[in-house]
Amino acid sequence: MDLIRCTSCFQHSPTLVAPTFRHQTTPKLNLTTISNNHATVSTTRMVVKARGGGAAEAETALVDKPKVLKRFQVSEGHPAPFGATIQDGGVNFAIYSANATSATLCLIALSDLQQNRVTEQIPLDPLANKTGDVWHVFLKGNFKDMLYGYIFDGEFSPEIGHYYDSSKILLDPYAKAVISRGEFGALGPDDNCWPQMAGMVPTSEDEFDWEGDLPLRHPDRDLIIYEMHVRGYTRHESSGTKFPGTYRGVVEKLDHLKELGVNCIELMPCHEFNELEYYSYNSVLGDYKLNFWGYSTINYFSPMIRYSSSGIRSCGRDAINEFKYLVKEAHKRGIEVIMDVVFNHTAEGNEKGLSLSFRGVDNCVYYMLAPKGEYYNYSGCGNTFNCNHPVVRQFILDCLRYWVTEMHVDGFRFDLASIMTRSSSLWDSVNVYGDPLEGDLITTGTPLSNPPLIDMMSNDPVLHGVKLIAEAWDAGGLYQVGRFPHWGVWSEWNGKYRDIVRQFIKGTDGLSGAFAECLCGSPNLYQKGGGKPWNSVNFICAHDGFTLADLVTYNNKHNLANGEDNNDGESHNYSWNCGQEGEFASISVKKLRKRQMRNFFLCLMVSQGVPMIHMGDEYGHTKGGNNNTYCHDNYINYFRWDKKEESSSDLFRFFCLMTKFRRECESLGLNDFPTAERLQWHGHTPGKPDWSDTSRFVAFTLIDSVKGEIYVAFNTSHLPVTITLPERPGYRWEPLVDTSKPAPFDFLSNEVPERDLAIKQYAHFLDANLYPMLSYSSIVLLLSPDENA
């Protein structure tokens, strides 16, 4: 997650403008009831509209809500499990709220939601329908196409953390599908950006045929991860898919990923979020800014409904099944599915934000608050989820279990995961450990060495074997790469790998030793704490920052299209344009750029640890130098299938062959860090590596039980060099990869025409145990028997 997405946000929130509230006596849009009245109670309804030239604007309106005519058989219900659950021929509703004084269950038919009407209201008796801090009720009746939400009343005192407002219908945090608008990017009635949302009521018809699907359980060390965006992957017209921009669209293009050689996809946020959150006119491009990335969660149990081809049909059941279909079809192709989850903050923002769910249910429980009710902002997005509170950490655990058991996902990547290691509001050792600790002076937000939530997740029997990946930093300055509490099961996005590799490959001095550590899986970060190479998820590019093509095309960010005067996004990218800024460059510069892209990918594939590829890098996708494309639902973020299919896209061939080579090599996915018995470092001459500050050359040989022995070298100097290869009596070195060569001779696979002739061209060098390397190039050589020996 980019810590600086939008400089015009309040408290760096992704919401471009803090919502403003206007009270009106005559609503433009309201929720009424269609049942008979016995009594009425004054309430309000929030409307968020799209202004002509600005961001979404919120307003409230008064409306009468009557006491309901009961259409269902009602009984006390049970306090567990949380959410809406099918039980004994009916549905049990249970929700936690410790500080509310009253609760009302609102039932809303799908047709009524679209007409802004409440179908039924059921007040909960605090004596009969409450156990401890859990409100509950059991209903029997016809729940076909029925939705639900809650009204909570209580104290409205922001200074002590309470935001109860009986005018608002709130989402159940445990709702399994959230229904509002059905089409991505389409405004609601009367240009409403935030129409009323409601949760799906489950029925006995909620079934899916998994066809015997089981977890793949790929060992972490064998993963090749592909970070992707569901909508962006197939939304461009060149995808040729029947269901572009949807879960089904991804299924139509899964074979591309199989061909690429990845065995794990990491889906950018697919929990329910509101893409209209940033909705405002962008005069630069002449379109509207949307929350395209989705790092602003509304509900953690619901899949993103508008990523489905079915939209809100069947109250979200079809959308749930469509996500399951994606997982099942990925598994059939040997591809695991990891979800990018955002448990560090929600879409409700700071004290100027909206009450959609957590804030109205129990604000001081779900959010990390200062003594006077202010929101801590370790996320940079206005609020911070109170992860280590007992109720909240159980909620997170329940959510992860649901996605593993019900949706069959294989793992999770946790955005700004360091927030999950911070102490909760009202922290005290008695609350967490049961006993006071001597000298316990921990305050809210303090990093914990043994955070309860991470402990629970790491040791949960249901989550055993599930991939857990941390983005081990947050916006509050906590940086834990190499130090994230791992319990032997967590991996980390290795941001240090990215920064070091970017600098070394472009020829920065003083990094040869650090680069060598990266090639070995960063033992300097992970070995001392008992970690393994697979604890490091290695990447060059990700969704935030430059694409691989832009990394070698631009020295500076070019974010004017975001409408923020190029003030957003990271300014320190360790990029190099190879001599000219922008896509229009000389032939020699373009050749060097292609070489550098291959150098980066070769490095990624021969490094110990888990490699991650970003969507589109396999064909050289460009975003025009924009390194913060969070708000663009257009060609900037769309995978260009036409570009991938172009004959000039030889980069894709190189990617496919390199991933295949990595999978074939036993030595490139080690479970332990390589030792001298297997790995030997070299310089321009064998066995004499140069770790000086001016060195721009790193080479090594690696014993491999399949390939025999591999020689890999990187020359990141502006000067060519002829290197001496290690002598192996009875064997000779043969070139496999040379990034300085044009395709297809950059990778001499068996299918290359005139392959033998290409190898013979090096015979006079190889006979002398030499190899010439151009500037900014890398090579892979294989040891083979010398027939002339």
mmCIF file of C-alpha atoms in Angstrom, residues 293-628:
data_model
loop_
_atom_site.group_PDB
_atom_site.id
_atom_site.type_symbol
_atom_site.label_atom_id
_atom_site.label_comp_id
_atom_site.label_asym_id
_atom_site.label_seq_id
_atom_site.Cartn_x
_atom_site.Cartn_y
_atom_site.Cartn_z
ATOM 1 C CA TRP A 293 -7.306 -0.178 -6.063
ATOM 2 C CA GLY A 294 -9.838 -0.841 -3.301
ATOM 3 C CA TYR A 295 -7.728 -0.279 -0.186
ATOM 4 C CA SER A 296 -10.689 1.102 1.773
ATOM 5 C CA THR A 297 -12.768 -1.770 3.100
ATOM 6 C CA ILE A 298 -16.444 -1.512 4.033
ATOM 7 C CA ASN A 299 -16.992 -5.154 4.937
ATOM 8 C CA TYR A 300 -14.445 -7.962 5.377
ATOM 9 C CA PHE A 301 -16.728 -10.963 4.812
ATOM 10 C CA SER A 302 -18.351 -9.841 1.576
ATOM 11 C CA PRO A 303 -16.573 -10.237 -1.751
ATOM 12 C CA MET A 304 -16.572 -7.128 -3.918
ATOM 13 C CA ILE A 305 -20.032 -7.507 -5.454
ATOM 14 C CA ARG A 306 -19.360 -5.253 -8.444
ATOM 15 C CA TYR A 307 -16.458 -7.464 -9.532
ATOM 16 C CA SER A 308 -19.028 -10.119 -10.409
ATOM 17 C CA SER A 309 -20.844 -10.408 -13.708
ATOM 18 C CA SER A 310 -24.088 -10.970 -11.809
ATOM 19 C CA GLY A 311 -23.979 -7.799 -9.698
ATOM 20 C CA ILE A 312 -26.631 -7.748 -6.970
ATOM 21 C CA ARG A 313 -28.696 -10.541 -8.502
ATOM 22 C CA SER A 314 -29.852 -13.069 -5.897
ATOM 23 C CA CYS A 315 -28.794 -10.636 -3.156
ATOM 24 C CA GLY A 316 -25.140 -11.363 -3.779
ATOM 25 C CA ARG A 317 -25.300 -15.162 -3.739
ATOM 26 C CA ASP A 318 -24.308 -15.330 -7.391
ATOM 27 C CA ALA A 319 -21.388 -12.997 -6.709
ATOM 28 C CA ILE A 320 -20.192 -15.228 -3.884
ATOM 29 C CA ASN A 321 -20.416 -18.257 -6.134
ATOM 30 C CA GLU A 322 -18.584 -16.420 -8.897
ATOM 31 C CA PHE A 323 -15.664 -15.771 -6.563
ATOM 32 C CA LYS A 324 -15.722 -19.432 -5.546
ATOM 33 C CA TYR A 325 -15.718 -20.374 -9.213
ATOM 34 C CA LEU A 326 -12.560 -18.331 -9.729
ATOM 35 C CA VAL A 327 -10.839 -20.111 -6.844
ATOM 36 C CA LYS A 328 -11.957 -23.542 -8.023
ATOM 37 C CA GLU A 329 -10.795 -22.960 -11.592
ATOM 38 C CA ALA A 330 -7.465 -21.547 -10.416
ATOM 39 C CA HIS A 331 -6.916 -24.644 -8.291
ATOM 40 C CA LYS A 332 -7.649 -26.871 -11.284
ATOM 41 C CA ARG A 333 -4.673 -25.232 -12.990
ATOM 42 C CA GLY A 334 -2.417 -25.619 -9.969
ATOM 43 C CA ILE A 335 -2.700 -21.935 -9.038
ATOM 44 C CA GLU A 336 -3.252 -20.886 -5.442
ATOM 45 C CA VAL A 337 -5.272 -17.780 -4.544
ATOM 46 C CA ILE A 338 -4.043 -15.266 -1.979
ATOM 47 C CA MET A 339 -6.130 -12.250 -0.957
ATOM 48 C CA ASP A 340 -4.721 -8.798 -0.249
ATOM 49 C CA VAL A 341 -6.594 -7.776 2.922
ATOM 50 C CA VAL A 342 -6.763 -4.388 4.635
ATOM 51 C CA PHE A 343 -7.224 -4.851 8.382
ATOM 52 C CA ASN A 344 -5.371 -1.632 9.181
ATOM 53 C CA HIS A 345 -8.237 0.819 8.541
ATOM 54 C CA THR A 346 -11.738 1.001 7.074
ATOM 55 C CA ALA A 347 -13.629 3.259 4.667
ATOM 56 C CA GLU A 348 -15.264 5.161 7.547
ATOM 57 C CA GLY A 349 -12.361 7.607 7.790
ATOM 58 C CA ASN A 350 -11.752 9.955 10.717
ATOM 59 C CA GLU A 351 -14.271 11.918 12.799
ATOM 60 C CA LYS A 352 -15.440 13.675 9.617
ATOM 61 C CA GLY A 353 -16.154 10.399 7.855
ATOM 62 C CA LEU A 354 -19.225 8.236 7.468
ATOM 63 C CA SER A 355 -20.943 5.801 9.825
ATOM 64 C CA LEU A 356 -21.450 2.721 7.713
ATOM 65 C CA SER A 357 -20.841 -0.173 10.095
ATOM 66 C CA PHE A 358 -18.087 -0.382 12.721
ATOM 67 C CA ARG A 359 -18.324 3.244 13.879
ATOM 68 C CA GLY A 360 -22.046 3.045 14.529
ATOM 69 C CA VAL A 361 -21.923 -0.447 16.038
ATOM 70 C CA ASP A 362 -19.227 0.245 18.647
ATOM 71 C CA ASN A 363 -16.687 2.874 17.615
ATOM 72 C CA CYS A 364 -14.466 2.742 20.685
ATOM 73 C CA VAL A 365 -14.042 -1.022 20.294
ATOM 74 C CA TYR A 366 -13.274 -1.230 16.578
ATOM 75 C CA TYR A 367 -10.994 1.819 16.299
ATOM 76 C CA MET A 368 -7.821 2.895 18.032
ATOM 77 C CA LEU A 369 -8.727 6.090 19.886
ATOM 78 C CA ALA A 370 -6.842 8.733 21.838
ATOM 79 C CA PRO A 371 -8.050 9.677 25.368
ATOM 80 C CA LYS A 372 -10.300 12.435 24.018
ATOM 81 C CA GLY A 373 -11.811 10.315 21.282
ATOM 82 C CA GLU A 374 -9.535 11.330 18.418
ATOM 83 C CA TYR A 375 -8.626 8.688 15.863
ATOM 84 C CA TYR A 376 -5.076 7.445 15.773
ATOM 85 C CA ASN A 377 -3.951 7.480 12.163
ATOM 86 C CA TYR A 378 -1.175 4.897 11.823
ATOM 87 C CA SER A 379 -2.722 3.907 8.476
ATOM 88 C CA GLY A 380 -2.474 7.350 6.897
ATOM 89 C CA CYS A 381 -6.133 6.977 5.919
ATOM 90 C CA GLY A 382 -7.972 8.643 8.795
ATOM 91 C CA ASN A 383 -8.500 5.781 11.244
ATOM 92 C CA THR A 384 -6.702 2.725 12.606
ATOM 93 C CA PHE A 385 -8.397 -0.627 13.190
ATOM 94 C CA ASN A 386 -8.096 -1.646 16.842
ATOM 95 C CA CYS A 387 -6.614 -5.019 15.902
ATOM 96 C CA ASN A 388 -5.425 -6.257 19.312
ATOM 97 C CA HIS A 389 -8.655 -5.553 21.148
ATOM 98 C CA PRO A 390 -10.099 -8.956 22.202
ATOM 99 C CA VAL A 391 -13.309 -8.507 20.216
ATOM 100 C CA VAL A 392 -11.585 -7.148 17.129
ATOM 101 C CA ARG A 393 -8.872 -9.787 16.975
ATOM 102 C CA GLN A 394 -11.547 -12.495 17.247
ATOM 103 C CA PHE A 395 -13.434 -10.756 14.441
ATOM 104 C CA ILE A 396 -10.330 -10.804 12.230
ATOM 105 C CA LEU A 397 -9.691 -14.457 13.012
ATOM 106 C CA ASP A 398 -13.318 -15.354 12.230
ATOM 107 C CA CYS A 399 -13.025 -13.513 8.932
ATOM 108 C CA LEU A 400 -9.856 -15.338 7.877
ATOM 109 C CA ARG A 401 -11.359 -18.672 8.836
ATOM 110 C CA TYR A 402 -14.439 -17.907 6.747
ATOM 111 C CA TRP A 403 -12.420 -17.136 3.617
ATOM 112 C CA VAL A 404 -10.354 -20.300 4.076
ATOM 113 C CA THR A 405 -13.177 -22.724 4.909
ATOM 114 C CA GLU A 406 -16.046 -21.268 2.887
ATOM 115 C CA MET A 407 -14.254 -19.600 -0.027
ATOM 116 C CA HIS A 408 -11.215 -21.957 -0.216
ATOM 117 C CA VAL A 409 -8.590 -19.213 -0.480
ATOM 118 C CA ASP A 410 -5.017 -20.288 0.177
ATOM 119 C CA GLY A 411 -3.586 -17.321 2.021
ATOM 120 C CA PHE A 412 -3.542 -13.627 2.776
ATOM 121 C CA ARG A 413 -1.273 -10.657 2.217
ATOM 122 C CA PHE A 414 -1.850 -8.103 4.990
ATOM 123 C CA ASP A 415 -1.664 -4.463 3.930
ATOM 124 C CA LEU A 416 0.301 -2.302 6.415
ATOM 125 C CA ALA A 417 0.578 -5.353 8.649
ATOM 126 C CA SER A 418 2.693 -3.581 11.269
ATOM 127 C CA ILE A 419 -0.515 -1.973 12.549
ATOM 128 C CA MET A 420 -1.565 -5.448 13.672
ATOM 129 C CA THR A 421 1.418 -5.499 16.045
ATOM 130 C CA ARG A 422 0.429 -2.271 17.836
ATOM 131 C CA SER A 423 -1.297 -2.267 21.214
ATOM 132 C CA SER A 424 -5.003 -1.561 21.230
ATOM 133 C CA SER A 425 -6.917 1.277 22.811
ATOM 134 C CA LEU A 426 -7.311 0.856 26.593
ATOM 135 C CA TRP A 427 -4.402 -1.575 26.528
ATOM 136 C CA ASP A 428 -3.520 -3.289 29.759
ATOM 137 C CA SER A 429 -1.800 -6.568 30.506
ATOM 138 C CA VAL A 430 -4.675 -7.897 32.607
ATOM 139 C CA ASN A 431 -7.018 -7.505 29.650
ATOM 140 C CA VAL A 432 -4.655 -9.325 27.318
ATOM 141 C CA TYR A 433 -2.674 -11.777 29.426
ATOM 142 C CA GLY A 434 -4.895 -12.154 32.494
ATOM 143 C CA ASP A 435 -2.265 -10.875 34.898
ATOM 144 C CA PRO A 436 -0.530 -7.553 35.433
ATOM 145 C CA LEU A 437 3.052 -7.293 34.241
ATOM 146 C CA GLU A 438 5.644 -5.534 36.317
ATOM 147 C CA GLY A 439 6.566 -2.212 34.763
ATOM 148 C CA ASP A 440 3.785 -2.423 32.189
ATOM 149 C CA LEU A 441 3.745 1.097 30.742
ATOM 150 C CA ILE A 442 2.474 0.210 27.287
ATOM 151 C CA THR A 443 0.342 2.924 25.731
ATOM 152 C CA THR A 444 -2.069 2.822 22.803
ATOM 153 C CA GLY A 445 -0.267 2.045 19.550
ATOM 154 C CA THR A 446 2.952 0.785 21.124
ATOM 155 C CA PRO A 447 4.561 -1.993 19.009
ATOM 156 C CA LEU A 448 4.337 -5.320 20.843
ATOM 157 C CA SER A 449 6.938 -8.054 20.683
ATOM 158 C CA ASN A 450 4.217 -10.723 21.037
ATOM 159 C CA PRO A 451 1.030 -9.183 19.641
ATOM 160 C CA PRO A 452 -2.002 -11.284 20.602
ATOM 161 C CA LEU A 453 -3.590 -11.101 17.161
ATOM 162 C CA ILE A 454 -0.466 -12.331 15.353
ATOM 163 C CA ASP A 455 -0.120 -15.069 17.976
ATOM 164 C CA MET A 456 -3.712 -16.191 17.408
ATOM 165 C CA MET A 457 -3.399 -16.183 13.636
ATOM 166 C CA SER A 458 -0.039 -17.967 13.644
ATOM 167 C CA ASN A 459 -1.233 -20.769 15.904
ATOM 168 C CA ASP A 460 -4.828 -21.157 14.823
ATOM 169 C CA PRO A 461 -5.556 -24.787 13.892
ATOM 170 C CA VAL A 462 -7.918 -23.820 11.062
ATOM 171 C CA LEU A 463 -5.324 -21.516 9.496
ATOM 172 C CA HIS A 464 -2.517 -24.061 9.759
ATOM 173 C CA GLY A 465 -0.729 -24.227 6.404
ATOM 174 C CA VAL A 466 -2.382 -21.063 5.089
ATOM 175 C CA LYS A 467 0.023 -18.512 3.579
ATOM 176 C CA LEU A 468 0.436 -15.397 5.734
ATOM 177 C CA ILE A 469 2.340 -12.500 4.152
ATOM 178 C CA ALA A 470 2.987 -9.192 5.913
ATOM 179 C CA GLU A 471 3.579 -5.786 4.432
ATOM 180 C CA ALA A 472 5.807 -5.142 7.430
ATOM 181 C CA TRP A 473 5.466 -1.380 7.793
ATOM 182 C CA ASP A 474 2.807 1.279 8.354
ATOM 183 C CA ALA A 475 2.248 5.004 7.871
ATOM 184 C CA GLY A 476 3.183 5.746 11.472
ATOM 185 C CA GLY A 477 6.871 5.076 10.833
ATOM 186 C CA LEU A 478 6.965 1.486 12.114
ATOM 187 C CA TYR A 479 9.211 -0.520 9.760
ATOM 188 C CA GLN A 480 9.561 -4.220 10.611
ATOM 189 C CA VAL A 481 11.050 -5.825 7.508
ATOM 190 C CA GLY A 482 13.144 -8.663 8.903
ATOM 191 C CA ARG A 483 11.690 -8.126 12.375
ATOM 192 C CA PHE A 484 7.977 -8.890 11.982
ATOM 193 C CA PRO A 485 6.849 -11.448 14.631
ATOM 194 C CA HIS A 486 6.695 -14.534 12.439
ATOM 195 C CA TRP A 487 6.172 -17.619 14.667
ATOM 196 C CA GLY A 488 7.880 -19.567 11.896
ATOM 197 C CA VAL A 489 4.945 -19.161 9.479
ATOM 198 C CA TRP A 490 4.925 -15.561 8.203
ATOM 199 C CA SER A 491 6.543 -14.195 5.062
ATOM 200 C CA GLU A 492 7.149 -10.518 4.355
ATOM 201 C CA TRP A 493 7.118 -8.234 1.366
ATOM 202 C CA ASN A 494 10.830 -7.485 1.315
ATOM 203 C CA GLY A 495 10.963 -3.771 0.564
ATOM 204 C CA LYS A 496 14.696 -3.749 1.197
ATOM 205 C CA TYR A 497 15.188 -6.300 -1.581
ATOM 206 C CA ARG A 498 13.305 -4.019 -3.980
ATOM 207 C CA ASP A 499 15.345 -0.940 -3.101
ATOM 208 C CA ILE A 500 18.752 -2.638 -3.176
ATOM 209 C CA VAL A 501 18.158 -4.513 -6.423
ATOM 210 C CA ARG A 502 16.813 -1.415 -8.154
ATOM 211 C CA GLN A 503 19.907 0.539 -7.208
ATOM 212 C CA PHE A 504 22.485 -2.131 -8.005
ATOM 213 C CA ILE A 505 21.043 -3.028 -11.404
ATOM 214 C CA LYS A 506 21.108 0.630 -12.488
ATOM 215 C CA GLY A 507 24.759 0.889 -11.462
ATOM 216 C CA THR A 508 24.790 2.470 -7.997
ATOM 217 C CA ASP A 509 28.092 2.031 -6.166
ATOM 218 C CA GLY A 510 28.535 0.483 -2.746
ATOM 219 C CA LEU A 511 25.854 -2.176 -2.987
ATOM 220 C CA SER A 512 27.575 -5.319 -4.287
ATOM 221 C CA GLY A 513 27.559 -6.975 -0.858
ATOM 222 C CA ALA A 514 23.956 -6.017 -0.136
ATOM 223 C CA PHE A 515 22.956 -7.279 -3.588
ATOM 224 C CA ALA A 516 24.615 -10.626 -2.840
ATOM 225 C CA GLU A 517 22.553 -10.866 0.368
ATOM 226 C CA CYS A 518 19.410 -10.334 -1.703
ATOM 227 C CA LEU A 519 20.392 -13.162 -4.051
ATOM 228 C CA CYS A 520 20.706 -15.471 -1.031
ATOM 229 C CA GLY A 521 17.228 -14.717 0.354
ATOM 230 C CA SER A 522 18.330 -11.870 2.667
ATOM 231 C CA PRO A 523 19.883 -13.946 5.473
ATOM 232 C CA ASN A 524 21.017 -10.665 7.033
ATOM 233 C CA LEU A 525 17.334 -9.979 7.729
ATOM 234 C CA TYR A 526 15.874 -13.393 8.448
ATOM 235 C CA GLN A 527 18.476 -15.930 9.501
ATOM 236 C CA LYS A 528 19.221 -14.611 12.995
ATOM 237 C CA GLY A 529 15.554 -14.765 14.007
ATOM 238 C CA GLY A 530 15.173 -18.341 12.840
ATOM 239 C CA GLY A 531 13.711 -17.404 9.479
ATOM 240 C CA LYS A 532 14.056 -19.121 6.131
ATOM 241 C CA PRO A 533 14.640 -17.809 2.600
ATOM 242 C CA TRP A 534 10.914 -18.115 1.850
ATOM 243 C CA ASN A 535 10.214 -15.577 4.594
ATOM 244 C CA SER A 536 11.298 -13.041 1.968
ATOM 245 C CA VAL A 537 8.784 -12.236 -0.767
ATOM 246 C CA ASN A 538 11.052 -10.637 -3.363
ATOM 247 C CA PHE A 539 9.707 -8.071 -5.782
ATOM 248 C CA ILE A 540 10.942 -5.334 -8.080
ATOM 249 C CA CYS A 541 7.563 -3.722 -8.763
ATOM 250 C CA ALA A 542 4.101 -3.812 -7.224
ATOM 251 C CA HIS A 543 0.793 -2.014 -7.657
ATOM 252 C CA ASP A 544 2.080 1.150 -5.971
ATOM 253 C CA GLY A 545 5.131 2.586 -7.677
ATOM 254 C CA PHE A 546 6.543 2.331 -11.179
ATOM 255 C CA THR A 547 5.856 -0.607 -13.447
ATOM 256 C CA LEU A 548 8.915 -2.478 -14.676
ATOM 257 C CA ALA A 549 8.819 -0.639 -18.001
ATOM 258 C CA ASP A 550 8.459 2.736 -16.309
ATOM 259 C CA LEU A 551 11.280 1.907 -13.908
ATOM 260 C CA VAL A 552 13.693 1.989 -16.850
ATOM 261 C CA THR A 553 11.947 4.829 -18.713
ATOM 262 C CA TYR A 554 11.494 7.585 -16.137
ATOM 263 C CA ASN A 555 13.767 9.246 -13.610
ATOM 264 C CA ASN A 556 10.852 11.169 -12.113
ATOM 265 C CA LYS A 557 7.210 10.457 -11.383
ATOM 266 C CA HIS A 558 4.663 11.884 -13.822
ATOM 267 C CA ASN A 559 1.411 11.908 -11.849
ATOM 268 C CA LEU A 560 -0.363 14.916 -13.362
ATOM 269 C CA ALA A 561 -3.185 12.623 -14.515
ATOM 270 C CA ASN A 562 -4.141 12.193 -10.848
ATOM 271 C CA GLY A 563 -5.212 15.833 -10.681
ATOM 272 C CA GLU A 564 -2.987 16.700 -7.726
ATOM 273 C CA ASP A 565 -0.289 18.736 -9.477
ATOM 274 C CA ASN A 566 2.174 15.836 -9.258
ATOM 275 C CA ASN A 567 2.323 16.164 -5.450
ATOM 276 C CA ASP A 568 1.137 12.630 -4.730
ATOM 277 C CA GLY A 569 3.121 9.416 -4.964
ATOM 278 C CA GLU A 570 6.628 8.456 -3.918
ATOM 279 C CA SER A 571 9.424 10.739 -5.131
ATOM 280 C CA HIS A 572 12.308 8.343 -4.416
ATOM 281 C CA ASN A 573 11.927 5.440 -6.826
ATOM 282 C CA TYR A 574 15.544 4.392 -7.527
ATOM 283 C CA SER A 575 14.667 4.429 -11.216
ATOM 284 C CA TRP A 576 16.832 5.233 -14.255
ATOM 285 C CA ASN A 577 15.572 6.259 -17.668
ATOM 286 C CA CYS A 578 18.685 4.886 -19.414
ATOM 287 C CA GLY A 579 19.591 8.289 -20.799
ATOM 288 C CA GLN A 580 16.372 9.917 -21.995
ATOM 289 C CA GLU A 581 13.144 10.695 -20.128
ATOM 290 C CA GLY A 582 9.947 9.203 -21.475
ATOM 291 C CA GLU A 583 8.863 6.694 -24.087
ATOM 292 C CA PHE A 584 10.137 8.668 -27.071
ATOM 293 C CA ALA A 585 13.828 7.840 -27.093
ATOM 294 C CA SER A 586 16.629 6.728 -29.394
ATOM 295 C CA ILE A 587 16.969 3.144 -30.556
ATOM 296 C CA SER A 588 20.059 2.608 -28.416
ATOM 297 C CA VAL A 589 18.238 3.819 -25.297
ATOM 298 C CA LYS A 590 15.263 1.562 -26.013
ATOM 299 C CA LYS A 591 17.580 -1.430 -26.431
ATOM 300 C CA LEU A 592 19.229 -0.677 -23.101
ATOM 301 C CA ARG A 593 15.815 -0.430 -21.440
ATOM 302 C CA LYS A 594 14.836 -3.888 -22.710
ATOM 303 C CA ARG A 595 18.142 -5.222 -21.421
ATOM 304 C CA GLN A 596 17.559 -3.694 -17.995
ATOM 305 C CA MET A 597 14.067 -5.180 -17.762
ATOM 306 C CA ARG A 598 15.543 -8.602 -18.457
ATOM 307 C CA ASN A 599 18.281 -7.973 -15.892
ATOM 308 C CA PHE A 600 15.691 -7.208 -13.232
ATOM 309 C CA PHE A 601 13.633 -10.273 -13.994
ATOM 310 C CA LEU A 602 16.624 -12.587 -14.192
ATOM 311 C CA CYS A 603 17.693 -11.331 -10.770
ATOM 312 C CA LEU A 604 14.208 -11.998 -9.395
ATOM 313 C CA MET A 605 14.173 -15.546 -10.761
ATOM 314 C CA VAL A 606 17.636 -16.571 -9.493
ATOM 315 C CA SER A 607 17.200 -15.102 -5.984
ATOM 316 C CA GLN A 608 16.418 -17.331 -3.054
ATOM 317 C CA GLY A 609 13.040 -16.516 -1.520
ATOM 318 C CA VAL A 610 9.609 -16.148 -3.110
ATOM 319 C CA PRO A 611 9.452 -14.080 -6.326
ATOM 320 C CA MET A 612 6.451 -11.857 -7.013
ATOM 321 C CA ILE A 613 5.566 -10.485 -10.454
ATOM 322 C CA HIS A 614 3.264 -7.497 -10.916
ATOM 323 C CA MET A 615 0.468 -7.732 -13.480
ATOM 324 C CA GLY A 616 1.483 -6.402 -16.875
ATOM 325 C CA ASP A 617 5.224 -6.420 -16.296
ATOM 326 C CA GLU A 618 5.460 -9.580 -18.380
ATOM 327 C CA TYR A 619 4.824 -7.574 -21.549
ATOM 328 C CA GLY A 620 6.190 -4.211 -20.399
ATOM 329 C CA HIS A 621 3.023 -2.359 -19.391
ATOM 330 C CA THR A 622 3.493 1.371 -18.993
ATOM 331 C CA LYS A 623 1.501 3.826 -16.912
ATOM 332 C CA GLY A 624 3.257 6.774 -18.483
ATOM 333 C CA GLY A 625 5.463 7.318 -15.447
ATOM 334 C CA ASN A 626 2.515 7.525 -13.035
ATOM 335 C CA ASN A 627 3.551 5.750 -9.823
ATOM 336 C CA ASN A 628 0.291 6.239 -7.893
#
